[in-house]
Amino acid sequence: MIRVLVLGANSVFITRLLQRLDPQLPLQLILAGRNLASLRCLRAKLAQRSISIVQIDLSSADWRSQVSTIQPDLCINAAGPYSYQGQQSFALARHCCDIQSHYFDLADNAEYVKQFAPNLDAAAKQAGVALISGASSVPALSCAVIEHYARLFDRLTAVDYGICPGNRTQRGHATVASILNYCGQPIVSAEGSRPCCRYGWQDVRRYNFNNALGKRWLANCEIPDVHLFAERFPTIERLRFQAGLELSFLHLGLWGLSWLVRVGLVKNLAQYSRWIWRISTWFMRFGSDRGGMFMVLQGQHKQQLKRITWQLTAHDDRGPEVPTIALELAIEQCLAGKLTPGARPCMGLFTLDDFSAKARALGIECASGALEVVDE
């Protein structure tokens, strides 16, 4: 039996994962958060399991002693914060080294995930534990897709990808705040032989999913992949990731707000995250519960420029399941004793076939087109 401490258990994504985890798995779950009442409600929904709950606030003075008392074999951090502010950013992961507990998080902050391994790898290896950051759609799933299709090319040179959830999909305040944090701010983009600067939630465009999702708006987002993939996939010269909101007036409204930051009228939109999140919930009855992700990979194959498109489509409010599949697969690796000591981003931990099997079981569609010649 593995003792698993889940911090931030009430988050949208973690709740989905807990609801579908096989109750026969040898897991002893300890759910932690700041609000005991909401933890009790969550435990009631998971009545088929033996679950403990505990109030832990990572901003309090005694959280280390609380975590140490629990003695987890695995700690899942869904509480954040995932912003990089020096060594203190990794306090929980470093404490897991001290108590010899494995650690997973769902971070997608570029600088946080980039700095994770350099700051923690030596300590993790000495403690004999695995510390894994970014067990989510990026970089975990995006890396799996690239590794799967890169073999079709003699030289993979460009990747263009994006995510657009349905407007009716439940969204937490933390997710909204993380997006607002880089809106209008300069972000790193890989275009050509060296990184260049773009601006968060700008360069808006329409992407056609060619199915029930139709055309969706996209805009620039900051993710860890730009930094991580430069080393893992050195032939890639252009890497572009964007995300979007289904409702045009919300997407373009946020684009307009991003300009306030870019021209210096507002320092950071994250300070208004609570208000913007509440406003977005007023319109949740509009739009759909359908979301998707796409990746277009392009490169040289037999002296021709070719590309292939992979696409994920989630109907019936299944979108929030997608980021948790990577975490579920990581938990299975832990149960099987396959985790090697060290700190690293969640890349190469599972294959696209592993992911697709889990997705299909949830009714999530994953498909790719044929390798096609690009007209230059």
Short mmCIF file of C-alpha atoms in Angstrom, two decimals:
data_model
loop_
_atom_site.label_atom_id
_atom_site.label_comp_id
_atom_site.label_asym_id
_atom_site.label_seq_id
_atom_site.Cartn_x
_atom_site.Cartn_y
_atom_site.Cartn_z
CA MET A 1 0.00 0.00 0.00
CA ILE A 2 1.36 3.40 -1.02
CA ARG A 3 0.50 6.47 1.03
CA VAL A 4 -0.34 9.34 -1.33
CA LEU A 5 -0.68 12.90 -0.04
CA VAL A 6 -2.64 15.10 -2.46
CA LEU A 7 -2.22 18.82 -1.81
CA GLY A 8 -4.82 21.01 -3.49
CA ALA A 9 -7.18 18.05 -3.73
CA ASN A 10 -10.16 20.29 -4.53
CA SER A 11 -8.70 21.54 -7.80
CA VAL A 12 -10.77 20.91 -10.93
CA PHE A 13 -8.25 18.52 -12.46
CA ILE A 14 -7.41 16.50 -9.35
CA THR A 15 -11.08 16.00 -8.51
CA ARG A 16 -11.60 14.43 -11.94
CA LEU A 17 -8.65 12.08 -11.43
CA LEU A 18 -9.74 11.00 -7.95
CA GLN A 19 -13.26 10.23 -9.17
CA ARG A 20 -12.03 7.79 -11.80
CA LEU A 21 -9.07 6.13 -10.05
CA ASP A 22 -9.59 2.39 -9.68
CA PRO A 23 -10.56 1.82 -6.01
CA GLN A 24 -8.69 -1.50 -6.14
CA LEU A 25 -5.34 0.22 -6.62
CA PRO A 26 -3.12 -0.13 -3.53
CA LEU A 27 -3.34 3.55 -2.66
CA GLN A 28 -4.01 5.10 0.72
CA LEU A 29 -5.17 8.62 -0.11
CA ILE A 30 -4.70 11.59 2.19
CA LEU A 31 -6.46 14.64 0.73
CA ALA A 32 -5.17 18.01 1.87
CA GLY A 33 -6.20 21.60 1.35
CA ARG A 34 -7.08 24.81 3.12
CA ASN A 35 -10.86 24.24 3.26
CA LEU A 36 -11.94 21.26 5.37
CA ALA A 37 -15.61 21.62 4.43
CA SER A 38 -14.90 21.21 0.73
CA LEU A 39 -12.57 18.29 1.47
CA ARG A 40 -15.39 16.55 3.35
CA CYS A 41 -17.68 17.04 0.34
CA LEU A 42 -15.06 15.55 -1.94
CA ARG A 43 -14.54 12.58 0.38
CA ALA A 44 -18.30 11.94 0.33
CA LYS A 45 -18.18 11.71 -3.47
CA LEU A 46 -15.41 9.12 -3.20
CA ALA A 47 -17.20 6.92 -0.68
CA GLN A 48 -15.91 3.71 -2.26
CA ARG A 49 -12.42 4.50 -0.96
CA SER A 50 -10.84 4.74 2.46
CA ILE A 51 -9.74 8.38 2.47
CA SER A 52 -8.28 10.67 5.10
CA ILE A 53 -8.50 14.44 4.97
CA VAL A 54 -6.26 17.02 6.59
CA GLN A 55 -6.08 20.81 6.55
CA ILE A 56 -2.72 22.01 5.26
CA ASP A 57 -1.89 25.53 4.13
CA LEU A 58 1.47 25.77 2.36
CA SER A 59 1.70 29.43 3.38
CA SER A 60 1.54 28.54 7.08
CA ALA A 61 4.55 28.13 9.36
CA ASP A 62 3.95 24.48 10.28
CA TRP A 63 3.23 22.79 6.94
CA ARG A 64 6.56 20.94 6.97
CA SER A 65 5.82 19.24 10.28
CA GLN A 66 2.33 18.34 9.05
CA VAL A 67 3.66 16.71 5.88
CA SER A 68 6.39 14.91 7.83
CA THR A 69 3.82 13.49 10.26
CA ILE A 70 1.80 12.02 7.38
CA GLN A 71 4.92 10.22 6.04
CA PRO A 72 3.74 9.95 2.43
CA ASP A 73 5.39 7.69 -0.13
CA LEU A 74 4.20 10.06 -2.85
CA CYS A 75 3.24 13.72 -2.65
CA ILE A 76 1.12 15.25 -5.44
CA ASN A 77 1.25 19.04 -5.51
CA ALA A 78 -1.84 20.47 -7.19
CA ALA A 79 -1.87 23.51 -4.92
CA GLY A 80 1.03 25.42 -6.45
CA PRO A 81 2.14 28.12 -6.56
CA TYR A 82 4.18 27.32 -9.64
CA SER A 83 5.88 30.67 -10.16
CA TYR A 84 9.67 30.69 -9.96
CA GLN A 85 11.02 32.96 -7.23
CA GLY A 86 14.31 31.32 -6.39
CA GLN A 87 14.94 28.38 -4.07
CA GLN A 88 11.77 28.96 -2.04
CA SER A 89 9.73 28.00 -5.11
CA PHE A 90 10.71 24.38 -4.59
CA ALA A 91 10.26 24.17 -0.81
CA LEU A 92 7.72 21.34 -0.96
CA ALA A 93 9.71 19.29 -3.46
CA ARG A 94 12.88 19.76 -1.42
CA HIS A 95 11.05 18.71 1.74
CA CYS A 96 9.99 15.54 -0.07
CA CYS A 97 13.69 14.76 -0.45
CA ASP A 98 14.13 15.21 3.30
CA ILE A 99 11.33 12.73 4.11
CA GLN A 100 12.18 10.40 1.18
CA SER A 101 8.90 10.83 -0.64
CA HIS A 102 8.39 10.91 -4.41
CA TYR A 103 6.89 14.15 -5.73
CA PHE A 104 4.70 15.04 -8.74
CA ASP A 105 3.22 18.38 -9.75
CA LEU A 106 1.10 19.75 -12.61
CA ALA A 107 3.16 22.88 -13.20
CA ASP A 108 3.12 24.57 -16.59
CA ASN A 109 4.99 27.76 -15.66
CA ALA A 110 7.94 28.00 -18.04
CA GLU A 111 10.61 29.26 -15.63
CA TYR A 112 9.46 27.01 -12.77
CA VAL A 113 9.72 23.80 -14.81
CA LYS A 114 12.94 24.95 -16.48
CA GLN A 115 14.64 25.53 -13.11
CA PHE A 116 13.17 22.45 -11.42
CA ALA A 117 15.81 19.85 -12.31
CA PRO A 118 18.90 22.09 -11.95
CA ASN A 119 17.83 23.04 -8.43
CA LEU A 120 16.71 19.62 -7.19
CA ASP A 121 18.32 16.79 -9.16
CA ALA A 122 21.34 16.24 -6.92
CA ALA A 123 19.24 16.22 -3.73
CA ALA A 124 16.67 13.85 -5.26
CA LYS A 125 19.32 11.35 -6.33
CA GLN A 126 20.96 11.47 -2.92
CA ALA A 127 17.57 10.82 -1.27
CA GLY A 128 16.68 8.08 -3.76
CA VAL A 129 13.38 9.68 -4.81
CA ALA A 130 11.85 10.89 -8.06
CA LEU A 131 10.72 14.51 -8.29
CA ILE A 132 8.69 15.12 -11.45
CA SER A 133 7.34 18.47 -12.60
CA GLY A 134 4.84 19.19 -15.38
CA ALA A 135 2.72 16.02 -15.30
CA SER A 136 0.10 17.66 -17.49
CA SER A 137 -0.78 18.39 -21.13
CA VAL A 138 2.45 20.37 -21.48
CA PRO A 139 5.17 19.25 -21.47
CA ALA A 140 4.17 15.64 -20.78
CA LEU A 141 1.62 15.00 -23.55
CA SER A 142 3.19 17.37 -26.08
CA CYS A 143 6.53 15.57 -25.65
CA ALA A 144 4.88 12.16 -26.14
CA VAL A 145 3.27 13.32 -29.40
CA ILE A 146 6.55 14.66 -30.78
CA GLU A 147 8.47 11.51 -29.80
CA HIS A 148 5.83 9.36 -31.50
CA TYR A 149 5.81 11.17 -34.84
CA ALA A 150 9.42 12.40 -35.04
CA ARG A 151 10.42 9.00 -36.40
CA LEU A 152 8.46 9.75 -39.59
CA PHE A 153 10.87 12.56 -40.48
CA ASP A 154 14.51 12.56 -41.46
CA ARG A 155 14.67 15.96 -39.76
CA LEU A 156 11.81 17.44 -37.72
CA THR A 157 12.02 21.23 -37.99
CA ALA A 158 8.75 22.81 -36.83
CA VAL A 159 5.91 22.17 -34.39
CA ASP A 160 2.75 24.28 -34.19
CA TYR A 161 0.20 23.36 -31.52
CA GLY A 162 -2.61 24.67 -29.40
CA ILE A 163 -5.36 23.94 -26.91
CA CYS A 164 -8.89 25.33 -26.80
CA PRO A 165 -11.34 24.16 -24.10
CA GLY A 166 -15.10 24.41 -24.37
CA ASN A 167 -16.56 27.46 -22.65
CA ARG A 168 -18.81 25.34 -20.41
CA THR A 169 -15.81 23.46 -19.06
CA GLN A 170 -15.27 24.16 -15.38
CA ARG A 171 -12.25 26.36 -14.72
CA GLY A 172 -10.61 27.26 -11.45
CA HIS A 173 -9.34 30.64 -10.34
CA ALA A 174 -5.73 29.40 -10.29
CA THR A 175 -5.88 28.47 -13.98
CA VAL A 176 -7.22 31.90 -14.92
CA ALA A 177 -4.60 33.63 -12.77
CA SER A 178 -1.75 31.71 -14.42
CA ILE A 179 -2.89 32.87 -17.88
CA LEU A 180 -3.34 36.48 -16.78
CA ASN A 181 0.15 36.49 -15.32
CA TYR A 182 1.76 36.53 -18.78
CA CYS A 183 -0.91 38.41 -20.78
CA GLY A 184 0.81 41.29 -22.55
CA GLN A 185 4.16 40.27 -21.05
CA PRO A 186 7.17 39.37 -23.23
CA ILE A 187 7.53 35.60 -23.58
CA VAL A 188 10.16 33.43 -25.26
CA SER A 189 9.32 31.88 -28.62
CA ALA A 190 11.46 29.57 -30.76
CA GLU A 191 11.57 30.83 -34.32
CA GLY A 192 14.70 30.14 -36.31
CA SER A 193 18.15 29.52 -34.90
CA ARG A 194 17.65 31.47 -31.67
CA PRO A 195 14.84 32.28 -29.21
CA CYS A 196 12.87 35.46 -29.92
CA CYS A 197 10.33 37.57 -28.06
CA ARG A 198 6.57 37.45 -28.46
CA TYR A 199 3.82 38.81 -26.18
CA GLY A 200 1.36 36.81 -24.12
CA TRP A 201 -2.18 36.48 -25.54
CA GLN A 202 -1.26 38.31 -28.74
CA ASP A 203 -0.72 37.22 -32.38
CA VAL A 204 -4.35 36.09 -32.43
CA ARG A 205 -5.47 33.75 -35.21
CA ARG A 206 -8.22 31.27 -36.07
CA TYR A 207 -7.54 27.54 -36.26
CA ASN A 208 -9.93 25.14 -37.97
CA PHE A 209 -10.28 21.84 -36.11
CA ASN A 210 -12.32 20.52 -39.07
CA ASN A 211 -14.82 18.71 -36.84
CA ALA A 212 -17.50 19.54 -34.25
CA LEU A 213 -15.18 22.13 -32.70
CA GLY A 214 -15.07 24.20 -35.88
CA LYS A 215 -12.86 27.29 -35.94
CA ARG A 216 -11.43 28.53 -32.65
CA TRP A 217 -9.44 31.58 -31.65
CA LEU A 218 -5.84 31.14 -30.45
CA ALA A 219 -3.25 33.46 -28.88
CA ASN A 220 0.29 33.19 -27.50
CA CYS A 221 0.89 31.33 -24.24
CA GLU A 222 4.00 30.80 -22.17
CA ILE A 223 4.82 27.14 -21.49
CA PRO A 224 7.94 25.15 -20.51
CA ASP A 225 8.26 23.41 -23.87
CA VAL A 226 10.20 26.23 -25.58
CA HIS A 227 13.05 25.79 -23.10
CA LEU A 228 12.86 22.01 -22.65
CA PHE A 229 12.45 20.93 -26.27
CA ALA A 230 15.44 22.95 -27.49
CA GLU A 231 17.64 20.36 -25.78
CA ARG A 232 15.45 17.28 -26.23
CA PHE A 233 14.64 17.89 -29.91
CA PRO A 234 17.57 19.97 -31.21
CA THR A 235 16.48 19.87 -34.88
CA ILE A 236 13.28 21.83 -34.14
CA GLU A 237 13.79 25.40 -35.35
CA ARG A 238 10.25 26.78 -34.90
CA LEU A 239 8.02 25.98 -31.95
CA ARG A 240 4.71 27.79 -31.48
CA PHE A 241 2.11 27.10 -28.81
CA GLN A 242 -1.14 28.99 -28.40
CA ALA A 243 -4.39 28.56 -26.51
CA GLY A 244 -7.84 30.02 -26.89
CA LEU A 245 -11.26 30.68 -25.46
CA GLU A 246 -14.30 29.37 -27.30
CA LEU A 247 -16.36 32.56 -27.06
CA SER A 248 -15.04 35.26 -29.38
CA PHE A 249 -15.86 38.20 -27.13
CA LEU A 250 -14.04 36.63 -24.17
CA HIS A 251 -10.99 35.71 -26.23
CA LEU A 252 -10.76 39.07 -27.98
CA GLY A 253 -11.62 40.92 -24.78
CA LEU A 254 -8.61 39.33 -23.09
CA TRP A 255 -6.52 40.21 -26.14
CA GLY A 256 -7.58 43.82 -25.66
CA LEU A 257 -6.64 43.73 -21.98
CA SER A 258 -3.22 42.30 -22.89
CA TRP A 259 -2.46 45.53 -24.74
CA LEU A 260 -2.92 47.50 -21.51
CA VAL A 261 0.00 45.53 -20.11
CA ARG A 262 2.11 45.72 -23.25
CA VAL A 263 1.90 49.52 -23.47
CA GLY A 264 2.54 49.92 -19.74
CA LEU A 265 -0.85 51.10 -18.48
CA VAL A 266 -1.25 48.00 -16.29
CA LYS A 267 1.66 46.17 -14.67
CA ASN A 268 0.15 42.69 -14.49
CA LEU A 269 -3.39 41.44 -15.10
CA ALA A 270 -2.99 38.72 -12.47
CA GLN A 271 -3.83 41.30 -9.78
CA TYR A 272 -7.36 41.37 -11.25
CA SER A 273 -7.63 37.60 -11.62
CA ARG A 274 -10.42 37.15 -9.07
CA TRP A 275 -12.63 39.69 -10.85
CA ILE A 276 -11.88 38.40 -14.35
CA TRP A 277 -12.51 34.81 -13.27
CA ARG A 278 -15.88 35.75 -11.77
CA ILE A 279 -16.88 37.66 -14.90
CA SER A 280 -15.99 34.65 -17.07
CA THR A 281 -18.31 32.43 -15.01
CA TRP A 282 -21.29 34.66 -15.87
CA PHE A 283 -21.15 33.33 -19.43
CA MET A 284 -20.64 29.61 -18.76
CA ARG A 285 -24.09 28.73 -20.10
CA PHE A 286 -22.95 29.85 -23.55
CA GLY A 287 -20.73 27.95 -25.96
CA SER A 288 -20.18 24.21 -25.63
CA ASP A 289 -18.56 21.54 -23.48
CA ARG A 290 -16.30 20.45 -26.37
CA GLY A 291 -12.59 21.18 -26.42
CA GLY A 292 -9.53 20.06 -28.29
CA MET A 293 -5.79 20.06 -28.80
CA PHE A 294 -3.83 19.86 -32.03
CA MET A 295 -0.19 19.44 -33.02
CA VAL A 296 1.13 20.03 -36.53
CA LEU A 297 4.62 18.57 -37.04
CA GLN A 298 6.65 19.51 -40.10
CA GLY A 299 10.04 18.51 -41.44
CA GLN A 300 12.12 16.87 -44.13
CA HIS A 301 11.31 13.37 -45.35
CA LYS A 302 13.04 11.87 -48.39
CA GLN A 303 14.13 15.33 -49.54
CA GLN A 304 10.60 16.70 -49.38
CA LEU A 305 8.98 19.05 -46.87
CA LYS A 306 6.15 17.12 -45.21
CA ARG A 307 3.80 17.48 -42.27
CA ILE A 308 1.42 15.46 -40.15
CA THR A 309 -1.41 16.65 -37.88
CA TRP A 310 -2.41 14.99 -34.61
CA GLN A 311 -5.62 16.06 -32.93
CA LEU A 312 -7.46 15.38 -29.68
CA THR A 313 -11.18 16.07 -29.30
CA ALA A 314 -13.01 15.93 -25.97
CA HIS A 315 -16.82 15.94 -25.92
CA ASP A 316 -19.27 15.95 -23.00
CA ASP A 317 -17.09 18.01 -20.65
CA ARG A 318 -14.23 15.48 -20.83
CA GLY A 319 -11.62 18.19 -21.41
CA PRO A 320 -10.47 18.48 -17.76
CA GLU A 321 -9.64 14.76 -17.82
CA VAL A 322 -6.87 15.33 -20.37
CA PRO A 323 -4.23 16.98 -18.12
CA THR A 324 -4.74 14.32 -15.45
CA ILE A 325 -4.02 11.35 -17.73
CA ALA A 326 -0.31 12.18 -17.60
CA LEU A 327 -0.50 12.25 -13.80
CA GLU A 328 -2.41 8.95 -13.74
CA LEU A 329 0.28 7.30 -15.88
CA ALA A 330 2.98 8.70 -13.59
CA ILE A 331 1.19 7.22 -10.55
CA GLU A 332 1.13 3.84 -12.29
CA GLN A 333 4.89 4.11 -12.87
CA CYS A 334 5.29 4.75 -9.15
CA LEU A 335 3.15 1.74 -8.22
CA ALA A 336 5.20 -0.44 -10.56
CA GLY A 337 8.44 0.73 -8.97
CA LYS A 338 9.72 2.09 -12.29
CA LEU A 339 10.62 5.61 -11.19
CA THR A 340 14.34 6.33 -11.24
CA PRO A 341 15.73 8.75 -8.64
CA GLY A 342 16.30 12.33 -9.73
CA ALA A 343 14.46 15.54 -10.53
CA ARG A 344 13.18 16.12 -14.06
CA PRO A 345 10.34 17.47 -16.17
CA CYS A 346 7.63 14.96 -17.05
CA MET A 347 9.01 13.94 -20.43
CA GLY A 348 9.48 10.41 -21.74
CA LEU A 349 7.60 8.90 -18.81
CA PHE A 350 4.94 7.39 -21.08
CA THR A 351 4.27 6.91 -24.79
CA LEU A 352 1.52 8.38 -26.94
CA ASP A 353 0.03 4.88 -27.19
CA ASP A 354 -0.15 4.72 -23.39
CA PHE A 355 -1.94 8.07 -23.33
CA SER A 356 -4.30 7.24 -26.19
CA ALA A 357 -5.46 4.03 -24.50
CA LYS A 358 -6.44 5.97 -21.38
CA ALA A 359 -8.09 8.70 -23.45
CA ARG A 360 -10.19 6.26 -25.49
CA ALA A 361 -11.48 4.66 -22.29
CA LEU A 362 -12.79 8.11 -21.33
CA GLY A 363 -14.41 8.73 -24.71
CA ILE A 364 -11.73 11.20 -25.79
CA GLU A 365 -10.79 10.98 -29.45
CA CYS A 366 -7.15 10.99 -30.58
CA ALA A 367 -6.37 10.77 -34.29
CA SER A 368 -3.82 11.82 -36.88
CA GLY A 369 -3.91 12.41 -40.60
CA ALA A 370 -1.50 11.05 -43.17
CA LEU A 371 2.01 12.37 -43.74
CA GLU A 372 1.50 14.89 -46.55
CA VAL A 373 3.70 16.98 -48.81
CA VAL A 374 3.76 20.71 -48.03
CA ASP A 375 3.51 23.10 -50.97
CA GLU A 376 6.39 25.53 -50.50
#
